[in-house]
Coordinates of C-alpha atoms in Angstrom, one line a residue:
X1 CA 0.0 0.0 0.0
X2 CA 1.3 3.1 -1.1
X3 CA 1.1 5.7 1.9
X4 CA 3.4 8.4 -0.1
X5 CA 2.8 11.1 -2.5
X6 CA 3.9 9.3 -5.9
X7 CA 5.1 12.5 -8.3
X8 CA 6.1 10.4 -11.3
X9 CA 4.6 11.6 -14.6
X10 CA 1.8 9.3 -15.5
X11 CA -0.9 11.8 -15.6
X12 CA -4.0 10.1 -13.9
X13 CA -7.0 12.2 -14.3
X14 CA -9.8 10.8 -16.5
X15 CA -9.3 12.9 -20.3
X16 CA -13.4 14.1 -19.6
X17 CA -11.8 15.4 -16.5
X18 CA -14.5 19.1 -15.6
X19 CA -11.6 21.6 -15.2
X20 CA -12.9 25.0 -14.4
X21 CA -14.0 27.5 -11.7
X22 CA -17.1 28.2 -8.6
X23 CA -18.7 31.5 -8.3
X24 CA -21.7 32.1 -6.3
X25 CA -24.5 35.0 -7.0
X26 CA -24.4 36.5 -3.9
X27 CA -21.3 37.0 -4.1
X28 CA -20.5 38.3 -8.1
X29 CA -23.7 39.3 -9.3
X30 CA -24.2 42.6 -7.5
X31 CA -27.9 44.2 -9.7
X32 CA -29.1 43.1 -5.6
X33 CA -32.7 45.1 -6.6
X34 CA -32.6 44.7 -10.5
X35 CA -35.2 43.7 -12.7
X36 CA -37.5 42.6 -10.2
X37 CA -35.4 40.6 -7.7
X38 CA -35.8 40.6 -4.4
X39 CA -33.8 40.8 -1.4
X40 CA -32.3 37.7 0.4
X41 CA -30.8 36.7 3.2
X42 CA -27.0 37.3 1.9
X43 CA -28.5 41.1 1.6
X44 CA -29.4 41.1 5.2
X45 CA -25.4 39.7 6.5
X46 CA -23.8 42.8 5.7
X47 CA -21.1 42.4 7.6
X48 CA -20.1 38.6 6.5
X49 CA -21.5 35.5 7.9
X50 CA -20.9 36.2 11.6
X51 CA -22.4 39.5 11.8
X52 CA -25.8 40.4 12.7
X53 CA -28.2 40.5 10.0
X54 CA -29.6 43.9 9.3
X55 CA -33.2 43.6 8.2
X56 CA -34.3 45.3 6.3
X57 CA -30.4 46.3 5.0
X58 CA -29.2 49.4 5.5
X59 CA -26.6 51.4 3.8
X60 CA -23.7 50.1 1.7
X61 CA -22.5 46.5 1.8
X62 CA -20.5 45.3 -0.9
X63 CA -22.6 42.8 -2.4
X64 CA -25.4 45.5 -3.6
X65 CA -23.1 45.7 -6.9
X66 CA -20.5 42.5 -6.0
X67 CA -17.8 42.4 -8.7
X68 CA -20.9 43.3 -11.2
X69 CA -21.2 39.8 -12.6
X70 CA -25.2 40.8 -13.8
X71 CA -23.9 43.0 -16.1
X72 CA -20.2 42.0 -17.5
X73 CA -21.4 38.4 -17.5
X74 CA -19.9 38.0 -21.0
X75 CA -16.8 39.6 -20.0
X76 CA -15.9 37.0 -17.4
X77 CA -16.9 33.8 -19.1
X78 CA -14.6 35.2 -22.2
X79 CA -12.1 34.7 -19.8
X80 CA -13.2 31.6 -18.6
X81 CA -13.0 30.8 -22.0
X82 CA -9.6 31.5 -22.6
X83 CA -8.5 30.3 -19.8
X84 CA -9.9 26.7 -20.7
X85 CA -12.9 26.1 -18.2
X86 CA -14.8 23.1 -19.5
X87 CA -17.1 23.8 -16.4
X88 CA -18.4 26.8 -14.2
X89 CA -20.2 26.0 -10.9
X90 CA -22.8 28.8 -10.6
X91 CA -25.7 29.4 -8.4
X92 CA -28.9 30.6 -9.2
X93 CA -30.5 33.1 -6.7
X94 CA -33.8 32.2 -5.3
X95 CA -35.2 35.8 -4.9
X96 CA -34.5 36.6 -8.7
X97 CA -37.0 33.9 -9.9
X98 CA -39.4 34.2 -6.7
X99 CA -38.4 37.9 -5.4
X100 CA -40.7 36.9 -2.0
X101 CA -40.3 33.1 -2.0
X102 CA -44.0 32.2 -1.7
X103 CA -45.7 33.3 -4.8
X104 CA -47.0 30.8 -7.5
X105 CA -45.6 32.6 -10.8
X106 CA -41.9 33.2 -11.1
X107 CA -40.1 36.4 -12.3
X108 CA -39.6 36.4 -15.8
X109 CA -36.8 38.7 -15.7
X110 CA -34.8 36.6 -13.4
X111 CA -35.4 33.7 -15.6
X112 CA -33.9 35.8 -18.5
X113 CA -31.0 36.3 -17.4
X114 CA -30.1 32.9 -16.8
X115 CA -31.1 32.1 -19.8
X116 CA -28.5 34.6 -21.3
X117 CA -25.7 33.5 -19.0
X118 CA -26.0 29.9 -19.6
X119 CA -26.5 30.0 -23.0
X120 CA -23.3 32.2 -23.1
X121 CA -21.9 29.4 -21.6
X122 CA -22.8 26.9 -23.5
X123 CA -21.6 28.8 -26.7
X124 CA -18.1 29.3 -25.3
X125 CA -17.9 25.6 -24.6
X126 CA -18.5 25.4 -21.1
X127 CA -21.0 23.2 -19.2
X128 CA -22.4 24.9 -16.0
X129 CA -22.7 23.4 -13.1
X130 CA -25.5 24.7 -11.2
X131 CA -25.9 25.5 -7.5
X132 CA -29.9 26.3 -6.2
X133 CA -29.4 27.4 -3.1
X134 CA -25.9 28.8 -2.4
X135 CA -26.0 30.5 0.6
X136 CA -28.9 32.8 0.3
X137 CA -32.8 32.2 0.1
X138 CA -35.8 35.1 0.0
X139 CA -35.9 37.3 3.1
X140 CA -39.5 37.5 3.3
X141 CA -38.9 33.6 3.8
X142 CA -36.4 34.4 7.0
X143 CA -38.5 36.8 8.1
X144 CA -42.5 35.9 7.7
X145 CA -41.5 32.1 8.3
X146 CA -37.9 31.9 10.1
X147 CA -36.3 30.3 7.4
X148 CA -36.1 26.4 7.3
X149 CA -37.7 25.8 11.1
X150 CA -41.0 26.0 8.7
X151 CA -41.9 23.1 6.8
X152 CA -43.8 25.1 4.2
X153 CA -40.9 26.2 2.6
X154 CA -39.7 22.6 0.6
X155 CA -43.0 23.3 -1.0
X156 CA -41.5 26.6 -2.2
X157 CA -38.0 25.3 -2.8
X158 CA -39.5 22.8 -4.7
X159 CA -41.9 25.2 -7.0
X160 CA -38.4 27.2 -7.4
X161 CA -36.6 24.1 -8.9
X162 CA -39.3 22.6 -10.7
X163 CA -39.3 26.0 -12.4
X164 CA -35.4 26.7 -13.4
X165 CA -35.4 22.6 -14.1
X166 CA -37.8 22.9 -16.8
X167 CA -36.5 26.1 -17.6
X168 CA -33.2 25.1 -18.3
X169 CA -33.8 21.0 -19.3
X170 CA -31.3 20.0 -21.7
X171 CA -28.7 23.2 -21.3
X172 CA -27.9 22.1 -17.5
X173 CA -26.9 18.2 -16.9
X174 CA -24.9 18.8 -13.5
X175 CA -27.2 20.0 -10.4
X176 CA -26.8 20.9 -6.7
X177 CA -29.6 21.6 -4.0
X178 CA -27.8 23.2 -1.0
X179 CA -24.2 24.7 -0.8
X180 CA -22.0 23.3 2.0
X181 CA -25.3 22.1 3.7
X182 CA -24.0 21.5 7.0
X183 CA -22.6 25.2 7.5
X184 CA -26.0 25.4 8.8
X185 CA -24.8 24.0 12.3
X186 CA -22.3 26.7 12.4
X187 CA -24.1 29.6 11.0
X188 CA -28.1 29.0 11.2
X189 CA -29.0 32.5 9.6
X190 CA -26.3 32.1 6.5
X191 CA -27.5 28.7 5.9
X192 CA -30.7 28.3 6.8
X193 CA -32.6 31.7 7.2
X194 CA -32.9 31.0 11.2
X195 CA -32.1 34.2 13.8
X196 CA -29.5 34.0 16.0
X197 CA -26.0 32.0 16.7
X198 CA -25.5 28.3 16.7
X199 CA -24.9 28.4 20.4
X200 CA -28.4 30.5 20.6
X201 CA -30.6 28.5 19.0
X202 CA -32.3 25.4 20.4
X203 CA -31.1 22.0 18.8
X204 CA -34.7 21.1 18.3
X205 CA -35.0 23.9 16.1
X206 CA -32.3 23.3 14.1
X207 CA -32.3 19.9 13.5
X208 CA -36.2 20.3 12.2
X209 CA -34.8 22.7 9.6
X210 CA -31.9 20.5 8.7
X211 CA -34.5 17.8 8.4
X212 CA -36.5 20.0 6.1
X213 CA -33.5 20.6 4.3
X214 CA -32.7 17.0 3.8
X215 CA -36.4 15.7 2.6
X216 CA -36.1 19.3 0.2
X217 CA -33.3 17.7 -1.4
X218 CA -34.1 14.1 -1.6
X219 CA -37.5 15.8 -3.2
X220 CA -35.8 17.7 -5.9
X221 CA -33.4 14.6 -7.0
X222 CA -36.8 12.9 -7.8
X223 CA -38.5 15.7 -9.6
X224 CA -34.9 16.7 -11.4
X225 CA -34.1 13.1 -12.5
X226 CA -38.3 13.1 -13.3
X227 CA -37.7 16.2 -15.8
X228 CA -35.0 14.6 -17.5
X229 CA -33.6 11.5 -16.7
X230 CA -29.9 12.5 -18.2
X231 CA -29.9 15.0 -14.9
X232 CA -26.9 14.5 -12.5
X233 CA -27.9 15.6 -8.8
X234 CA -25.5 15.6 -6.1
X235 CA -25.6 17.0 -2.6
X236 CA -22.9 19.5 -1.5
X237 CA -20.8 19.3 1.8
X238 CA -18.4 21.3 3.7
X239 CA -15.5 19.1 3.9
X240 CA -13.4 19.1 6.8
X241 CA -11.5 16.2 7.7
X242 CA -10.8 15.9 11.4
X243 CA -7.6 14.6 12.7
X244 CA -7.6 13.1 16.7
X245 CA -4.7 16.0 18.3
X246 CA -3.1 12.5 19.5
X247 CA -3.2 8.9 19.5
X248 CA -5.0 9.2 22.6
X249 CA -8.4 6.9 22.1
X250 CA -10.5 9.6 23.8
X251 CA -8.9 12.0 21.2
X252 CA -9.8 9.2 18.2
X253 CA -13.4 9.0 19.3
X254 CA -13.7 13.0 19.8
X255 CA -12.9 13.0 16.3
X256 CA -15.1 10.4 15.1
X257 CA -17.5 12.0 16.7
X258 CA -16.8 15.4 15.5
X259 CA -16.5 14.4 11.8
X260 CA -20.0 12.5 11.9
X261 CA -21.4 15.8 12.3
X262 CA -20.8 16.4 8.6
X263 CA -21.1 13.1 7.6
X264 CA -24.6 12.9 8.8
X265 CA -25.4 15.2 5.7
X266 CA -23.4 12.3 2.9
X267 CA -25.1 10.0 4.5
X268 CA -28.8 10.9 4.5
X269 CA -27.9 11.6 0.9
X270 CA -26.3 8.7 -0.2
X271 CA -27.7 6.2 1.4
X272 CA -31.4 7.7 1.6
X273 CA -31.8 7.2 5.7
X274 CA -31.0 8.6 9.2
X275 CA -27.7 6.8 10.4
X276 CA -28.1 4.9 14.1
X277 CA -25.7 7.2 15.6
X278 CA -27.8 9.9 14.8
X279 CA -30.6 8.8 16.8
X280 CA -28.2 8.5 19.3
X281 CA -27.5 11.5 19.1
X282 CA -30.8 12.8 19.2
X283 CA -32.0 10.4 22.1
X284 CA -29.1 11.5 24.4
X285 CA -29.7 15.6 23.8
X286 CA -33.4 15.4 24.0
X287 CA -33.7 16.6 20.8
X288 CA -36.8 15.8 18.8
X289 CA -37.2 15.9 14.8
X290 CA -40.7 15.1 13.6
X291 CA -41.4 13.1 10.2
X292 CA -44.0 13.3 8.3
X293 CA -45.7 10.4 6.8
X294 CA -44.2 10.5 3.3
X295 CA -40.8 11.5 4.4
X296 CA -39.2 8.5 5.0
X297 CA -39.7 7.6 1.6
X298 CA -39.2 10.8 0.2
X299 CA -35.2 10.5 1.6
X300 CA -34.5 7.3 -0.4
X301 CA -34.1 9.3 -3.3
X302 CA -30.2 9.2 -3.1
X303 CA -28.0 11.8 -5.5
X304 CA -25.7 10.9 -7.9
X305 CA -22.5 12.1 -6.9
X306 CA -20.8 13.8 -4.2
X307 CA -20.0 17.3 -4.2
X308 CA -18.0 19.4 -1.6
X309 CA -15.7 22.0 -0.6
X310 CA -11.8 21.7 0.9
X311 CA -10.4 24.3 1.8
X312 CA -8.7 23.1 5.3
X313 CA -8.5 19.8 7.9
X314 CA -8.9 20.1 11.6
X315 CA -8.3 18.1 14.9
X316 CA -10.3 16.6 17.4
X317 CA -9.0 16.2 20.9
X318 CA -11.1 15.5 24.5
X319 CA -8.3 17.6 26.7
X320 CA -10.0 20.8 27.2
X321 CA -6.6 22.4 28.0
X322 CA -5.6 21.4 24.6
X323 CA -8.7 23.0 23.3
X324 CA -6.7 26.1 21.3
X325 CA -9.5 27.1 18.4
X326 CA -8.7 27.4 14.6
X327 CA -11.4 29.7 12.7
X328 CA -11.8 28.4 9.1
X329 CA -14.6 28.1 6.6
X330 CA -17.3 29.3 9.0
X331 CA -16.6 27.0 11.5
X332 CA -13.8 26.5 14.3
X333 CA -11.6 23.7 15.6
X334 CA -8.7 22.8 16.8
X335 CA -5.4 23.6 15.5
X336 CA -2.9 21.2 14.0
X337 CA 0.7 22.1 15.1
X338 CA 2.2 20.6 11.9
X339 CA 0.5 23.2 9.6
X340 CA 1.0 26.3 8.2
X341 CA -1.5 28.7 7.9
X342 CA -2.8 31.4 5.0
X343 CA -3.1 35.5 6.1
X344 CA -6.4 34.9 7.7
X345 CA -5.4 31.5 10.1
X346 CA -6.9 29.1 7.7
X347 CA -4.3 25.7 7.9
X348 CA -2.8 24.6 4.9
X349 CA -3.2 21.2 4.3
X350 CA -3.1 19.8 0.8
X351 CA -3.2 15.7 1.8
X352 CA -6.1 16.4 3.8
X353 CA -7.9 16.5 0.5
X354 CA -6.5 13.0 -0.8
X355 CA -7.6 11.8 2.6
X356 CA -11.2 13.4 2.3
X357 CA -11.7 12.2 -1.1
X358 CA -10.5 8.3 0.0
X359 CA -12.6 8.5 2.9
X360 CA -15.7 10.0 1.3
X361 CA -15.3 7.5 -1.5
X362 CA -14.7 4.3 0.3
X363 CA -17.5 5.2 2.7
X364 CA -19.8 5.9 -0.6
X365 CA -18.4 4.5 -3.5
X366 CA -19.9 7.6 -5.8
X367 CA -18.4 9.8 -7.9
X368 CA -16.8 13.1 -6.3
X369 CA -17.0 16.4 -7.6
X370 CA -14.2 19.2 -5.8
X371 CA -16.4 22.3 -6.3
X372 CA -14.5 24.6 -4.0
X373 CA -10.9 24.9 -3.4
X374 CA -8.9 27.7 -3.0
X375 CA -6.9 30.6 -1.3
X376 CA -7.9 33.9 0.0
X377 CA -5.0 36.6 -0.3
X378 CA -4.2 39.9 0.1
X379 CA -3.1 40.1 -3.5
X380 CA -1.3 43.6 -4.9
X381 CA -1.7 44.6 -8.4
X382 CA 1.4 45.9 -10.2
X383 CA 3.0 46.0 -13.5
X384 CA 3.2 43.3 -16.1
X385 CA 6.3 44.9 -17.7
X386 CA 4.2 44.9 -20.8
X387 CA 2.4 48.0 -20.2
X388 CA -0.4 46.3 -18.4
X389 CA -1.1 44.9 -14.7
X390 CA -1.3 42.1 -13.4
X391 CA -0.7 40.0 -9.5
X392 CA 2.6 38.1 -8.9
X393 CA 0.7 35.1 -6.9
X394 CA 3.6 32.2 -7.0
X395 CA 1.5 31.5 -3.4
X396 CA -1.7 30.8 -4.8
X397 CA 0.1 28.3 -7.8
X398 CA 1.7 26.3 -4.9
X399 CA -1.1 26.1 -3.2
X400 CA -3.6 25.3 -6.0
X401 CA -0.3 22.7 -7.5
X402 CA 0.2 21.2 -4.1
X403 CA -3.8 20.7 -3.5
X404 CA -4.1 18.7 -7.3
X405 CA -1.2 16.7 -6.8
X406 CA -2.7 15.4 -4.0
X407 CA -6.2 14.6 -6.1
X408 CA -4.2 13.1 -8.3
X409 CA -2.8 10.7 -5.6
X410 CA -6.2 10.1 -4.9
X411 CA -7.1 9.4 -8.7
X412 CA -3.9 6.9 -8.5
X413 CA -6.1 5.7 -5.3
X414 CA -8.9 4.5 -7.3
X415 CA -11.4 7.5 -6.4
X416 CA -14.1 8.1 -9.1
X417 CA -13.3 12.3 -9.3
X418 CA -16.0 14.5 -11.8
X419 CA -13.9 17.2 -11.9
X420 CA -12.3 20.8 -10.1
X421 CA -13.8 24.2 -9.5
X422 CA -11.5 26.3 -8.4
X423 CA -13.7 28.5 -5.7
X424 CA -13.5 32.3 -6.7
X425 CA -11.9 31.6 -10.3
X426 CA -12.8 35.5 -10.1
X427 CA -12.1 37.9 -7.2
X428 CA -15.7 38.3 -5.7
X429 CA -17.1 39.0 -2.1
X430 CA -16.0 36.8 0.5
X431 CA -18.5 35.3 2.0
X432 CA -17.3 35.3 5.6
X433 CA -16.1 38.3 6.3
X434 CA -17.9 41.0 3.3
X435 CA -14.4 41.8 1.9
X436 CA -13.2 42.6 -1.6
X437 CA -9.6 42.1 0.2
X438 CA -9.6 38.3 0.9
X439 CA -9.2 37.5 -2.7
X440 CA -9.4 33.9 -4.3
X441 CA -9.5 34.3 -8.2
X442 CA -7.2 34.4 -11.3
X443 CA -9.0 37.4 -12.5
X444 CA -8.1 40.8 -10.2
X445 CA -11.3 42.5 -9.8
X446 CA -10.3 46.6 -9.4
X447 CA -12.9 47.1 -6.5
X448 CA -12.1 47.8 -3.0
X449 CA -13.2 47.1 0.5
X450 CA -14.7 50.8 0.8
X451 CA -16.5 50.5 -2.4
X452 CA -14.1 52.3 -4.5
X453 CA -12.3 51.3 -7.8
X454 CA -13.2 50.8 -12.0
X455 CA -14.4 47.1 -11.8
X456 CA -11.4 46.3 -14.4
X457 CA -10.7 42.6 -14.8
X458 CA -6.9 41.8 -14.8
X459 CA -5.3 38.4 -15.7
X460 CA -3.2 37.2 -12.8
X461 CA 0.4 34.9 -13.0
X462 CA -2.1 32.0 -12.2
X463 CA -4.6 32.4 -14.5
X464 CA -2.3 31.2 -16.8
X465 CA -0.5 28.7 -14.9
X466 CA -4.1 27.3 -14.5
X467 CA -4.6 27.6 -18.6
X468 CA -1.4 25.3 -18.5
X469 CA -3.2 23.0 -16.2
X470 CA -6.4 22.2 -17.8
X471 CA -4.5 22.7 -22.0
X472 CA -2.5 19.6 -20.8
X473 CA -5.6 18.1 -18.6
X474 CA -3.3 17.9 -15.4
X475 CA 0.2 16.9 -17.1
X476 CA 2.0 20.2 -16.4
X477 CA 1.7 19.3 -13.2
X478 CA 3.4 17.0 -12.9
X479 CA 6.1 18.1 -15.3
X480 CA 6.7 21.1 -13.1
X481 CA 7.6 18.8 -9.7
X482 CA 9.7 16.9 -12.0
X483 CA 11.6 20.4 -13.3
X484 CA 11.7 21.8 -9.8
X485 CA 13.7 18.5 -8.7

């Protein structure tokens, strides 16, 4: 058994392999009050995911315009284009085709422009990949019905996909319900339209949205692959691998326990049921989660293919003095003393996504999708030396190099892997913490924490390292280990 990182140069992902990039319309579209749409939750979480919603919003907050993605659309996907995508992982947003949530007939003009942007797509070559509910829903949904705590709104959710579904049957093949749906433990109001913190809320709440959330899904898989039965529909999951601190066997079942509370969302999906140590779970904090009749049967409707985010692994350990907290993706754990860390303490761990991708396959054996990956920077445009700007970011090429090596290990491994998205293929507003400065893309976006700048597009050192990557479908990688030796 190989337990080393083999660099040779046998180039091991699949020639259909979905190179490309993930944006979400929150976070690039800006147009927040255009033709017709109405406000959603993103609007209201001004400040990033751990601020206090502001309803209704006031003032500025970046995402009102974003990186102006509604209007420069064709812009950005000619760059796509160039650089090579052969996918783009977008999201629709809720409140364009149902502004409220609640009504019966959509918004046309919502509908339009999806129409324009994937068929844009589509003519430059590039399949999208398409997101329903990425970290934003209707307001009037939070707010008349707090969020997913009401059972009433998979009946809307499902109207909303039956309506882009049709809408879009034939153009879109890859599908996703909910972004990173377990964020909604961490942050109930980004994820799941529910007031207050994760320590505020009561379990019994939250579970019964989850739940909601999970019978929504399973519901949409059987009315996408009822639409058209060439549909692929996966589920999306933060993933977070979690290390025990030590070999300690308190520490390894701390950290079983702590990763089940993300694998609790692959496995409802997968395998179309609550797992036993759930109800454990459930018995033991007195928390109840009522079923309806149908549900049960609703949830066997399993997805297709796995689909998550990596962006950083944790640890686990049951020594409260050894308890020292990591903030990452939304949620916190404990810090490994082996990794580095980027400018805003996120650890660095590239075999942490061979290990997710073995363990989510072996526990599943279904096809994987990476949808986000990535690294937010404080990037500085200067000049090209050809008259033109451009970012000098060698750290983001290691990082994105080191992170596909290791999914190519994992390809060597046997792991069925769809494809890449590199999260934020275009600077856009971070979702955490509102900033323009915690950038991810390729493309430099001239727009500024305060607001200010010309919304210019510039091509960064990676953006064509990355056209490299995907031209020679993963070789250059390997090639550029080998030259470095």
């Amino acid at each position: 058994m190989n337990t080393k990182t083999n660099r040779g140069t046998m180039n091991p992902f699949p020639e259909r392999f979905l190179w490309g990039g993930a944006v979400a319309a929150n976070q690039c579209e800006g147009a927040a009050r255009e033709d017709g749409k109405g406000l959603s939750t993103a609007d209201a979480l001004t400040g990033g995911v751990f601020g206090e919603p502001q309803i209704p919003p006031r003032g500025f907050y970046l995402k009102k315009e974003a990186i102006d993605f509604y209007h420069r659309y064709r812009e950005d996907v000619a760059l796509f284009r160039e650089m090579g995508f052969r996918v783009l992982r977008i999201s629709i947003a809720w409140a364009r085709i149902f502004p409220k949530g609640d009504e019966t007939e959509p918004n046309e003009a919502g509908l339009a422009f999806y129409d324009r942007l994937i068929d844009e797509l589509l003519e430059s070559g590039i399949q999208p990949l398409v997101t329903l509910s990425h970290y934003e829903m209707p307001l009037h949904l939070a707010e008349a019905y707090g969020g997913w705590a009401d059972r009433r709104l998979i009946e809307y959710f499902l109207r909303y996909a039956d309506t882009v579904m049709r809408r879009y049957k034939g153009k879109v093949r890859y599908w996703l319900t909910f972004n990173e749906i377990n964020m909604i433990l961490h942050a109930p109001f980004n994820g799941g339209g529910i007031r207050g913190t994760a320590e505020e809320t009561d379990k019994n709440v939250l579970y019964q949205a989850i739940h909601h959330q999970l019978v929504a899904s399973a519901a949409v898989t059987a009315l996408g692959h009822e639409i058209d039965p060439e549909n692929q529909i996966g589920c999306m999951i933060a993933g977070s691998p979690i290390y025990p601190l030590t070999c300690s066997p308190d520490d390894m079942i701390e950290a079983m326990q702590k990763d089940r509370q993300s694998l609790f969302f692959g496995d409802v999906h997968a395998r179309g049921t609550y797992p036993a140590y759930m109800k454990r779970y459930f018995e033991e904090n007195g928390i109840t989660v009522k079923f309806e009749e149908e549900d049960e049967q609703i949830l066997k409707n399993t997805v297709d293919f796995i689909s998550f985010s990596y962006y950083m692994s944790y640890c686990a350990t049951a020594d409260e003095k050894k308890n020292v907290q990591s903030r990452g993706n939304i949620m916190s754990a404990v810090k490994n003393p082996y990794l580095k860390e980027s400018e805003w303490g996120w650890q660095i761990d590239p075999k942490g996504l061979r290990y997710i991708l073995n363990q989510l396959y072996d526990r599943y054996q279904l096809p994987l999708f990476i949808v986000e990956n990535g690294l937010g920077a404080n990037d500085i445009l200067t000049e090209d030396g050809k008259g033109g700007l451009t970012v000098e970011d060698d750290y983001r090429i290691d990082y994105m190099r080191e992170h596909l090596l290791q999914a190519a290990e994992a390809v060597r491994d046997g792991v069925e892997v769809l494809g890449y998205t590199a999260w934020g293929c275009i600077d856009l507003v971070s979702n955490t913490s509102n900033q323009m400065s915690k950038r991810y893309g390729m493309i430099y976006v001239d727009r500024n924490d305060d607001g200010s700048g010309t919304f210019e597009r510039y091509r960064k050192k990676s953006f064509y390292w990355y056209r490299d990557v995907i031209h020679t479908n993963g070789e250059s990688l390997t090639e550029e280990t080998a030259a470095s030796k």
